[in-house]
mmCIF file of C-alpha atoms and ligand atoms in Angstrom:
data_model
loop_
_atom_site.group_PDB
_atom_site.id
_atom_site.type_symbol
_atom_site.label_atom_id
_atom_site.label_comp_id
_atom_site.label_asym_id
_atom_site.label_seq_id
_atom_site.Cartn_x
_atom_site.Cartn_y
_atom_site.Cartn_z
ATOM 1 C CA MET A 1 0.000 0.000 0.000
ATOM 2 C CA ILE A 2 1.295 3.434 -0.892
ATOM 3 C CA SER A 3 1.543 6.182 1.742
ATOM 4 C CA GLU A 4 -0.958 9.050 1.635
ATOM 5 C CA LYS A 5 1.798 11.586 1.166
ATOM 6 C CA LEU A 6 3.268 9.755 -1.809
ATOM 7 C CA GLU A 7 -0.212 9.117 -3.237
ATOM 8 C CA LYS A 8 -0.869 12.869 -3.215
ATOM 9 C CA ALA A 9 2.495 13.591 -4.830
ATOM 10 C CA PHE A 10 1.704 11.071 -7.604
ATOM 11 C CA ASN A 11 -1.705 12.638 -8.145
ATOM 12 C CA ASP A 12 -0.084 16.070 -8.473
ATOM 13 C CA GLN A 13 2.355 14.705 -11.032
ATOM 14 C CA ILE A 14 -0.447 13.036 -13.033
ATOM 15 C CA ASN A 15 -1.940 16.527 -13.292
ATOM 16 C CA LYS A 16 1.400 17.960 -14.495
ATOM 17 C CA GLU A 17 1.700 15.255 -17.161
ATOM 18 C CA LEU A 18 -1.861 15.877 -18.339
ATOM 19 C CA TYR A 19 -1.143 19.613 -18.427
ATOM 20 C CA SER A 20 1.932 18.829 -20.556
ATOM 21 C CA GLU A 21 -0.297 16.875 -22.926
ATOM 22 C CA TYR A 22 -2.655 19.866 -23.086
ATOM 23 C CA LEU A 23 0.158 22.385 -23.622
ATOM 24 C CA TYR A 24 1.622 20.372 -26.486
ATOM 25 C CA LEU A 25 -1.822 19.917 -28.014
ATOM 26 C CA SER A 26 -2.149 23.708 -27.966
ATOM 27 C CA MET A 27 1.256 23.960 -29.680
ATOM 28 C CA GLN A 28 0.097 21.365 -32.216
ATOM 29 C CA ALA A 29 -2.864 23.634 -33.001
ATOM 30 C CA TYR A 30 -0.480 26.600 -33.393
ATOM 31 C CA PHE A 31 1.578 24.664 -35.968
ATOM 32 C CA GLU A 32 -1.629 23.624 -37.765
ATOM 33 C CA ARG A 33 -2.364 27.343 -38.152
ATOM 34 C CA LEU A 34 1.121 27.844 -39.667
ATOM 35 C CA ASN A 35 0.593 24.805 -41.918
ATOM 36 C CA LEU A 36 3.883 23.288 -40.716
ATOM 37 C CA LYS A 37 2.812 19.649 -40.869
ATOM 38 C CA GLY A 38 6.121 18.193 -39.698
ATOM 39 C CA PHE A 39 5.976 20.311 -36.543
ATOM 40 C CA VAL A 40 2.345 19.230 -36.151
ATOM 41 C CA ASN A 41 3.513 15.622 -36.304
ATOM 42 C CA TRP A 42 6.323 16.198 -33.787
ATOM 43 C CA MET A 43 3.879 17.769 -31.353
ATOM 44 C CA SER A 44 1.298 15.030 -31.843
ATOM 45 C CA VAL A 45 3.931 12.463 -30.855
ATOM 46 C CA GLN A 46 4.780 14.609 -27.836
ATOM 47 C CA VAL A 47 1.079 14.748 -26.893
ATOM 48 C CA GLN A 48 0.866 10.937 -27.010
ATOM 49 C CA GLU A 49 4.034 10.586 -24.952
ATOM 50 C CA GLU A 50 2.681 12.869 -22.239
ATOM 51 C CA HIS A 51 -0.553 10.903 -22.152
ATOM 52 C CA ALA A 52 1.482 7.720 -21.727
ATOM 53 C CA HIS A 53 3.466 9.348 -18.895
ATOM 54 C CA ALA A 54 0.250 10.286 -17.081
ATOM 55 C CA MET A 55 -1.258 6.839 -17.621
ATOM 56 C CA GLY A 56 1.892 5.145 -16.386
ATOM 57 C CA MET A 57 1.409 6.848 -13.015
ATOM 58 C CA PHE A 58 -2.373 6.363 -13.141
ATOM 59 C CA ASN A 59 -1.899 2.616 -13.559
ATOM 60 C CA TYR A 60 0.898 2.465 -11.009
ATOM 61 C CA LEU A 61 -1.214 4.134 -8.317
ATOM 62 C CA HIS A 62 -3.907 1.513 -8.857
ATOM 63 C CA GLU A 63 -1.370 -1.290 -8.799
ATOM 64 C CA ARG A 64 -0.189 -0.023 -5.425
ATOM 65 C CA GLY A 65 -3.710 0.174 -3.963
ATOM 66 C CA GLY A 66 -3.772 3.981 -4.172
ATOM 67 C CA LYS A 67 -6.580 6.311 -5.177
ATOM 68 C CA VAL A 68 -6.374 8.391 -8.342
ATOM 69 C CA GLU A 69 -7.768 11.856 -7.805
ATOM 70 C CA LEU A 70 -7.868 13.828 -11.047
ATOM 71 C CA GLN A 71 -7.563 17.583 -10.749
ATOM 72 C CA ALA A 72 -8.494 20.501 -12.997
ATOM 73 C CA ILE A 73 -6.061 21.093 -15.849
ATOM 74 C CA ASP A 74 -4.911 24.702 -16.350
ATOM 75 C CA LYS A 75 -5.610 26.460 -19.625
ATOM 76 C CA PRO A 76 -2.426 26.460 -21.734
ATOM 77 C CA GLU A 77 -1.123 29.377 -23.783
ATOM 78 C CA ILE A 78 -2.487 29.402 -27.319
ATOM 79 C CA ASP A 79 -0.163 31.753 -29.217
ATOM 80 C CA TRP A 80 3.580 32.125 -29.612
ATOM 81 C CA GLU A 81 5.747 34.543 -31.578
ATOM 82 C CA SER A 82 7.518 31.917 -33.660
ATOM 83 C CA PRO A 83 8.464 28.214 -33.830
ATOM 84 C CA LEU A 84 11.632 29.200 -31.950
ATOM 85 C CA ALA A 85 9.550 30.715 -29.127
ATOM 86 C CA VAL A 86 7.520 27.486 -28.971
ATOM 87 C CA PHE A 87 10.589 25.323 -28.534
ATOM 88 C CA GLU A 88 12.097 27.681 -25.970
ATOM 89 C CA LYS A 89 8.883 27.173 -24.020
ATOM 90 C CA VAL A 90 8.990 23.384 -24.492
ATOM 91 C CA LEU A 91 12.514 23.208 -23.103
ATOM 92 C CA GLU A 92 11.622 25.447 -20.167
ATOM 93 C CA HIS A 93 8.563 23.286 -19.484
ATOM 94 C CA GLU A 94 10.497 20.015 -19.671
ATOM 95 C CA GLU A 95 13.089 21.398 -17.240
ATOM 96 C CA TYR A 96 10.219 22.232 -14.896
ATOM 97 C CA VAL A 97 8.794 18.701 -15.282
ATOM 98 C CA THR A 98 12.231 17.270 -14.494
ATOM 99 C CA SER A 99 12.304 19.318 -11.288
ATOM 100 C CA ARG A 100 8.852 17.969 -10.359
ATOM 101 C CA ILE A 101 9.888 14.341 -10.995
ATOM 102 C CA ASN A 102 12.915 14.970 -8.778
ATOM 103 C CA ALA A 103 10.601 16.373 -6.088
ATOM 104 C CA LEU A 104 8.371 13.293 -6.414
ATOM 105 C CA MET A 105 11.446 11.087 -6.052
ATOM 106 C CA ASP A 106 12.328 13.083 -2.901
ATOM 107 C CA VAL A 107 8.930 12.186 -1.396
ATOM 108 C CA ALA A 108 9.392 8.500 -2.320
ATOM 109 C CA GLU A 109 12.776 8.595 -0.575
ATOM 110 C CA GLU A 110 11.354 10.391 2.447
ATOM 111 C CA VAL A 111 8.709 7.696 2.979
ATOM 112 C CA ARG A 112 11.280 5.002 2.088
ATOM 113 C CA ASP A 113 9.187 3.497 -0.674
ATOM 114 C CA ARG A 114 11.797 1.546 -2.618
ATOM 115 C CA ALA A 115 9.334 0.192 -5.171
ATOM 116 C CA ALA A 116 8.258 3.731 -6.079
ATOM 117 C CA ILE A 117 11.888 4.903 -6.235
ATOM 118 C CA SER A 118 12.654 2.131 -8.702
ATOM 119 C CA PHE A 119 9.497 2.934 -10.715
ATOM 120 C CA LEU A 120 10.402 6.632 -10.892
ATOM 121 C CA ASP A 121 13.870 5.870 -12.233
ATOM 122 C CA TRP A 122 12.271 5.339 -15.634
ATOM 123 C CA TYR A 123 10.805 8.857 -15.533
ATOM 124 C CA LEU A 124 14.143 10.419 -14.627
ATOM 125 C CA LYS A 125 15.821 8.721 -17.592
ATOM 126 C CA GLU A 126 12.938 9.745 -19.833
ATOM 127 C CA GLN A 127 13.405 13.377 -18.809
ATOM 128 C CA VAL A 128 17.071 13.280 -19.832
ATOM 129 C CA GLU A 129 15.967 12.037 -23.266
ATOM 130 C CA GLU A 130 13.140 14.563 -23.542
ATOM 131 C CA GLU A 131 15.383 17.507 -22.745
ATOM 132 C CA ALA A 132 18.042 16.314 -25.209
ATOM 133 C CA ASN A 133 15.466 15.789 -27.933
ATOM 134 C CA VAL A 134 13.881 19.220 -27.471
ATOM 135 C CA GLY A 135 17.302 20.855 -27.113
ATOM 136 C CA GLY A 136 18.290 19.413 -30.500
ATOM 137 C CA VAL A 137 15.310 20.964 -32.295
ATOM 138 C CA LEU A 138 15.843 24.230 -30.442
ATOM 139 C CA ALA A 139 19.506 24.394 -31.502
ATOM 140 C CA THR A 140 18.512 23.910 -35.153
ATOM 141 C CA LEU A 141 15.832 26.604 -34.900
ATOM 142 C CA LYS A 142 18.419 29.020 -33.515
ATOM 143 C CA LEU A 143 20.651 28.358 -36.542
ATOM 144 C CA ILE A 144 17.749 28.763 -38.953
ATOM 145 C CA LYS A 145 16.756 32.237 -37.733
ATOM 146 C CA ASN A 146 14.548 33.686 -40.521
ATOM 147 C CA ASP A 147 15.529 31.303 -43.298
ATOM 148 C CA ALA A 148 12.175 29.968 -44.575
ATOM 149 C CA ASN A 149 13.772 27.264 -46.734
ATOM 150 C CA ALA A 150 15.747 25.898 -43.806
ATOM 151 C CA LEU A 151 12.585 25.938 -41.690
ATOM 152 C CA LEU A 152 10.779 23.859 -44.324
ATOM 153 C CA LEU A 153 13.673 21.384 -44.359
ATOM 154 C CA LEU A 154 13.416 21.021 -40.588
ATOM 155 C CA ASP A 155 9.659 20.593 -40.982
ATOM 156 C CA LYS A 156 10.310 17.648 -43.331
ATOM 157 C CA ASP A 157 12.651 16.138 -40.793
ATOM 158 C CA LEU A 158 10.162 16.491 -37.927
ATOM 159 C CA ALA A 159 7.535 14.736 -40.050
ATOM 160 C CA THR A 160 9.474 11.486 -39.624
ATOM 161 C CA ARG A 161 9.054 11.258 -35.841
ATOM 162 C CA THR A 162 6.870 8.335 -34.804
ATOM 163 C CA PHE A 163 5.229 7.429 -31.526
ATOM 164 C CA VAL A 164 6.404 4.245 -29.886
ATOM 165 C CA ALA A 165 4.355 3.333 -26.823
ATOM 166 C CA PRO A 166 6.805 3.360 -23.914
ATOM 167 C CA VAL A 167 7.205 0.431 -21.552
ATOM 168 C CA ILE A 168 7.132 2.304 -18.249
ATOM 169 C CA GLY A 169 8.634 1.186 -14.981
HETATM 170 FE FE1 LIG B 1 6.138 13.820 -19.220
HETATM 171 FE FE2 LIG B 1 7.618 15.635 -21.149
HETATM 172 O O1 LIG B 1 7.507 14.956 -19.498
#
């Protein structure tokens, strides 16, 4: 059985993951408006990944005899200045999520829940990958500046990203 304190921390993180899904869906809509279909695809994969992250914790709480308590999801931003501004936001957001996963790990350590610590290891590794992935796109966007042709080439590249359902835990 999971402790109440850790259960609450997991529920808070489920909300953060669902907010991430919502934020990236809003960014997907922004790229639809720009007709950048590769960016749309990249974001749609990101949306699915965030849903999987939330569901991983949702399922884990049940497995551990905990109670899932869904909370209201904040309204995300809907407009950005440029694709570069979007990816700056994505990186900032992922760094925030990493800090929250670390805080969740802190709670698991505080209540000495070794099973949860081991489960959360997957999320910590995932965050390293997420930040590297986003950082890569961001670096390219910084090089591109206002070069429309280069932006369209990147769009083609981002169209190749595919969603692979993660095996969590
Ligand atoms: Fe679920 Fe992008 O962190």
